[in-house]
Structure formats: structure tokens, C-alpha cells
Amino acid sequence: MKGALINGALSTGMRAKALPVLVAGALTALATPAAQAQQQAAQMDFSIPAQPLDRALRLFSEQSRHQVLFDEAAVSGQQAPAVNGRYTPREALDRLLSGTKVRVNGARPDVFTLTSVGQPSGADAVTLQAVTVSGGSLRDPTTEQTGSYTSGALTMSKMTQSIRETPQSVSVITRQQLDDRNLTTLEEALAQTTGVTKTARNFGNHKFSIRGFTVDDNNYLVDGVAGIVYAPVGWLPIDTAVFDRVEVLRGAGGMMLGSADPSGAINMVRKRPRGEGHLEFATTVGSWENYRTEIDAGGPINAAGTVRGRLVTAYQDRHYFYSGTKSKTPLFYGVIDADLGQDTTLTLGARHQATNTDGYWLFGLPRYKDGGALDVSRSTSLIQDWNRQKGQVNEVFAEAEHRFSKDWKARLSLNHTEVDLDQRVAIPAGGVDRATGKGSSFSTLYFNNAHVKSDGLDLNTTGSFQALGGTHQVLLGASWSRQRIHQKSVSLDADTAIDIYNPDHASIPRPTRPDWDSKEASRMEQTSLYGSTRLQLADPLHLLLGGKFSWLKYRSDDGLTGKKTRDYEQKHEFTPYAGLVYDLNDQWSVYTSYADTYQPQSTYVTSSGKPLDPSIGANYEAGVKGELYGGRLNLSAAVFAVKKSGMAVEDRASAGNCPGSLASTLCYRNGSTLRSKGFELEASGELAPGWQLMAGYTFVTSRDDEGETISAETPRHLFRLSTNYQLPGRWNAFSIGGGVSAQSGYSYPAYDDTSVRMGAPGRAVWDLRAGYRIDKHWSLALNVANVFDKHYYSMVSQIRRGNHYGEPRNVMLTLRGTL
């Protein structure tokens, strides 16, 4: 019999009478059984629209904080009426089931069991069998419509597991959190995530870091498929309107990534069609002429509901807090699910996203030559009014899933993405003399054009089996990706002084682009075979083992001369993964794990002419995780150590030209090691009825071989909080919330030829939110970011350039409707 459990793993054990939980300063206690019985009988507010019964039961479970046990086949195809008003949980559930062939068979604290009846006329009821789910395998990872700040399961590893079952630190930015905080880009979402910090890099193609290591393009996945994104948080920020959630793993993710930094893995999970018809609308008006509209619509396409579709479109037209810059970003996303029989589902989808930024600002502000921050307004920008960046992403994808049985399925995913990017900018550079205000100038006029094609394929099968008295899970798969980049650029010398206190945005006439003086064509291809298993060694003990064999080829050629410029290859590199999870009881577990990644260095050669071995990034971690209120609240605490060893260093003992190296005439050896260590705390989900929270604290230190930090922009102390509380009783239409991002200060040697150390002081940036539900269809929310108008630099880079102010206080008003 196929069963389902709403908002939590099925358990016949009694919940603890009282369990104090301390994470990030929050203390809560579970109610005693007597109090639970009182809560069950008490009336509460329900707001459940008419919809398919399975969806209605999920909302009922979320609003009542009760689990519901039912047979999926019994509720399939049945509609539930709307339930609005104050009822006891039992009264509300009876109203949901009225007119259906399902009834309440029995109840115990926090749990209702449903019964199927043969005919509406009252034939004999058939009691459902209790369904015991090992490891929560029937958890639903989808977060939209749950109202939750946590997820019932993760899918980035392709074996669906809960957060508690995953022996590494993981955060989930849910659909509700994205909406509540107005996080409309992946960049904004990651900036509110535990342990993630942003750094100024690469001609404005900014990067994030985790545990001191860089999150590069290879660290991103889309629906579990790696190698198919380009500059997703830099030049071409991805709009989050297309996502159900973003899963963030901290530490090496070799099982998912293979060749990558040991920083983490970020999995973006696309929205899929829903079983019921829906039309959702949101429009936002914000400071600095920031306007945005979203429409999300879909549902069954045919009468049988075997073909379902969804269309998401968004358009944003905005100016920025710094002068002279504005952008327009249209988005279109469409996806169709089609059931090809009872056991096979085919998915087809496409996304088009464009960005057109006038007055594009590439490098930010310089600093005074003594390392101090400029004494200028936050609206100051060093642009020319002809600066521009235009980019677009066109993506198509397909997926086929076949279910062999209730325990085994196979999935094939295909992705093709094309990116076009065109830039023209005047580049400012130069430290400023504090006394005279001089020293900065437009030194270069830069033109850049890139065309990127990315392809990805993943085939895997997952399942579970019984053996030796336990239930075990298995994953086997293969993946392939290819990315081809054609890039052209040209620079013109300029020497136009900048009055830093009164910059002129029209001091240089718009130049005519000369012929390209640099062209490069590069191609990276990765192939991998992977497998993992989750073995139940004993009732409370699970062993996770896995590994990935990877093959990588990279080559780049000079487009003007045809000469090969770089060429390296890595064959059958193995990245292992191991974890051990011990369940203390139904709610708490302890774990330890090891995972690694690699990065090829065969472009360098040793003194003997042998390609250099890859560097290896390893993550060691141990922790404790809690899953309370049937999975509605997840808690975790972890200690970790990350090491990236065998990095290329110059072999000074072998002077002279090195044979066979395209990257350098120097010889190299494996030698350098980077290290970081620390601990993390996180709480996510429902802290109390109506109170959603995502809070995380990270302490991390790092060092290289010389004892310097490996990532100065990664502060030792980092705290992130997002929360929202829906008021009870007669005030139920109102909600209040907000968040804070706080971190300690940092400093590091400047990149310029000076011994001056610089950095940024510690800061705490607070946000507020207030919401009002007008009726069951419409709601209004007011978000105030940086409510205390904190003056700070969000990124600090060099004396000559690369320093960016954080946003001043700003306001956004959002109207949402559901029809």
C-alpha cells in the first residue's frame, strides 16, 4: 500500500514530554501530553482554500500542527471544500473531508489517521493500515504552499533525505522565505544564508565564499545537475521566481560536484506544475524607482489531469541607490509535466532571462592611499553614462522519470543553456590622496563580449531494499557536462582624472569600439560515474558511503593566432564520501562525515615534465541534528575542518624553462595547503505556532602556509536571521518579521604595492517586515531594509578600486494575489 505522511516522518513512538532546545539564543519547550490534548481541543484559525484533497491536507497539517496519515490512492482525484474560520483541528478536518470518500478513523495527540469508505452512501469503512516509513522516504521536499522556512527533504544528493539524515551542514532557502524577504535574485538569497559571504572579484563577476573557500560556477547545480551555469551571482544573476527552493550544502560536495572548491554546493530547484489550477500575482514598488511584477499561473491542461503546465513571468525596472545606473530584467519560464502512463512522467521546460543595465558599474570605489574609506556619499558612482551591460540566458531542459515500483525509480535529465554577454565600461582606478582628493582616473575603456553554450546530462536510479533486518537505499548514476566559451575583448588606454567628490558622468565621449585585440575559445568537458548507499547497520545507526569517478578535459585557443593557450586533463579522479548517523531517538541524531573534491592542475608541469597532480579539498565534520514538531523545526550544531592540499607552488630548486608547460615556463610542485576550521549553529522552521525562523551562526578561522587568512572577507563571526510571525486570534490577519545580518570586522594586506592593512569594521544590518492579509485572495506586505540606515561597505577589495557601499535604508511595498 502506498502511503503518505504530512509534515513529518511517521512514528509510533511517544514524543518527549519536554525538551529544551538552545540554538542561537532561542529556547523553546515541547508541551506535555496533557497540554497537547488541550491544544487539540482548542479552537484555532484556519484559512484553507478549496483545492485537491491532498494539498488541502498539507495546509491543514501546517496550520493545525497535526500529522495526517492517509493512503495516497484514497485521496487522489478528490476535491476538498474551503475551510475558513475558527475550529478545533478535528472540526476543521471533518469539514475538509465532507463530500469525499475519506473519513477520520482515529486520533492521538498530534496525529490523525484517515479511513477510506467504499461509496459516499455509507458503505462499510476499510481502515487504512499503518504505514511505517523508514528514514522519511515519503517526505515531500516541495516548499511552496507550506508557509515554512524549512523543507521536509533534500534532493541535491539525488537520494531524497531529510536534513537530519544528511551528515553535513545544509540550509534550505524556501519559497516562503524568498517571498517574505523579497529575495528576487540568487545573489540576494545567498547573502541571507548561514555561513555565506560575498567577495569582490573578477571584473564585477562577484563570488561568494563558504568556510573561507570560493563558490565558483562549478559549485552550482540546477535540479541536481552540475556544470550548466555561468556567472549566476555576478554578471548574470538568476531570478528566483523560477525556484521552489535553494539548497545550500557547506563543505566539500564531491559526490555532487567532483571538480570544485571544497566550499560547498548550491542546488537550485525549479518550480514544477501543480495538480490544481492557480493564478498568483505579485507587484512591488520600492525605493529608487524599483518596480517589479510577477505572474505565476498553471494547472491541469487536459480533463484527466495527466498533462499539467506552469508559466512564470516577471519584469523588473529599477534604478539603484548610486547615481546613473538603471536596469530592466524580463523573465519567462514555462514547464510541462506529462504522465506517460501510470509510472512514467516526462517534463519539458524553458527559461529566458535578460538583463539590460545602463550606467553599468564594474569596479566600485577606490580608497584613500592610507587605506581609509572615502568620505563621499553612498550615491557616488564612478561611471560614464555610456557604460552598458547587456546579457541574456536561454535555457531548455527535459526530464523523464520512470517508477519501477514504489521503491525504485530512474531519472534522465537533459539541459542546454546559451548565454550572451556584452559589456562596455570605463574603468576607474587609483588610490586617492586624502589632502588633495586626486589620484583616481579612468585608465581604461574596456569592451567585452562572450557567448557561452552549456550542456548537461544526468542519468541515475535510486531505490531501497530490505536486508539483514534493515532498510537500505542505493543510488547509481552517470553525468556529463560540456561548457564552451567564446570571448572577445579590447581595451583603449585613457587618462581622464576623476574628481572623486563631484564625478562627471560625461567626461569621456562614448568611444567607437575598435577591432577585437583578444579572442579566446575554451572548452571544458566533464564525465563522471557515481554511486552511494545508505545502510541501516542497526535500528538507530546508518552508514553512508559513496564516491565519484571523474574525467575532465579543458582546452583554450587564441582566436587570433589559432595557437593553443591552455590544455589540461584529469582522468578517473576519485572523490570519496562517508558519513555515519546515529539516532538518539525519534527526534535527535549525531553524525560525522568526510567528503572531498579535487581541482586539476595538469596545466602546470614538474621539473621532469610530468603534469602536476590535482589539489584535494577535504571536509571533516561532526555534529548533532534535531527534528522537532514532526519535522516542522530543524536544529543543527556542527564542528568542521576544511583542508585544500597539494596546491601548485613554484619549484625554485629547478631553475630554467620547464618542458611542455603552456601555463608557465616555471616548474611547479604540489606543496601549498589552505586550512579553515570552526563551528556552526542553525535553526529553521516553525519555532512556535505561526512563528517561522531561519537563524544561523558561524565561527570560522583560516590560514595559509604563511599564517595569513585565506579569505579576509570571511569574518570570524557571522550571524544571519530571517523570521516572520503571524499574530494569533483576532489579529490573525497581521504578521510581523524581518531579519538581521551581523558579522565581525576583518582586515588584510592590500593588493597594491603597499604595506597598508585595510578592511571593514563589524556591522549589524537590520530589516523589518509587516504583513496584512486583506482577504483570502489578497495580502499586502511592507519591507524596510537596513532600517537603522547603517553606513557600511558590503565588499572591500583594494586601495585602487573594488569597494562597494551596502544599500542604505529602503522600503518595498508588495501586493500579492491568488485567484
GROMACS .gro file of C-alpha atoms in nm, residues 239 241 281-285 291-295 313-317 329 331:
model
   19
  239ASP     CA    1   1.592   3.534  -1.086
  241ALA     CA    2   1.090   3.345  -0.934
  281PHE     CA    3   0.018   3.773  -0.889
  282ALA     CA    4   0.270   3.998  -0.713
  283THR     CA    5   0.366   4.357  -0.773
  284THR     CA    6   0.628   4.554  -0.583
  285VAL     CA    7   0.707   4.924  -0.558
  291TYR     CA    8   0.922   4.833  -0.981
  292ARG     CA    9   0.860   4.461  -1.022
  293THR     CA   10   0.571   4.240  -1.134
  294GLU     CA   11   0.541   3.861  -1.121
  295ILE     CA   12   0.270   3.629  -1.257
  313THR     CA   13   0.688   3.563  -1.589
  314ALA     CA   14   0.849   3.858  -1.415
  315TYR     CA   15   0.962   4.204  -1.514
  316GLN     CA   16   1.171   4.443  -1.307
  317ASP     CA   17   1.255   4.803  -1.391
  329THR     CA   18   1.521   4.242  -1.640
  331LEU     CA   19   1.193   3.672  -1.729
   0.00000   0.00000   0.00000
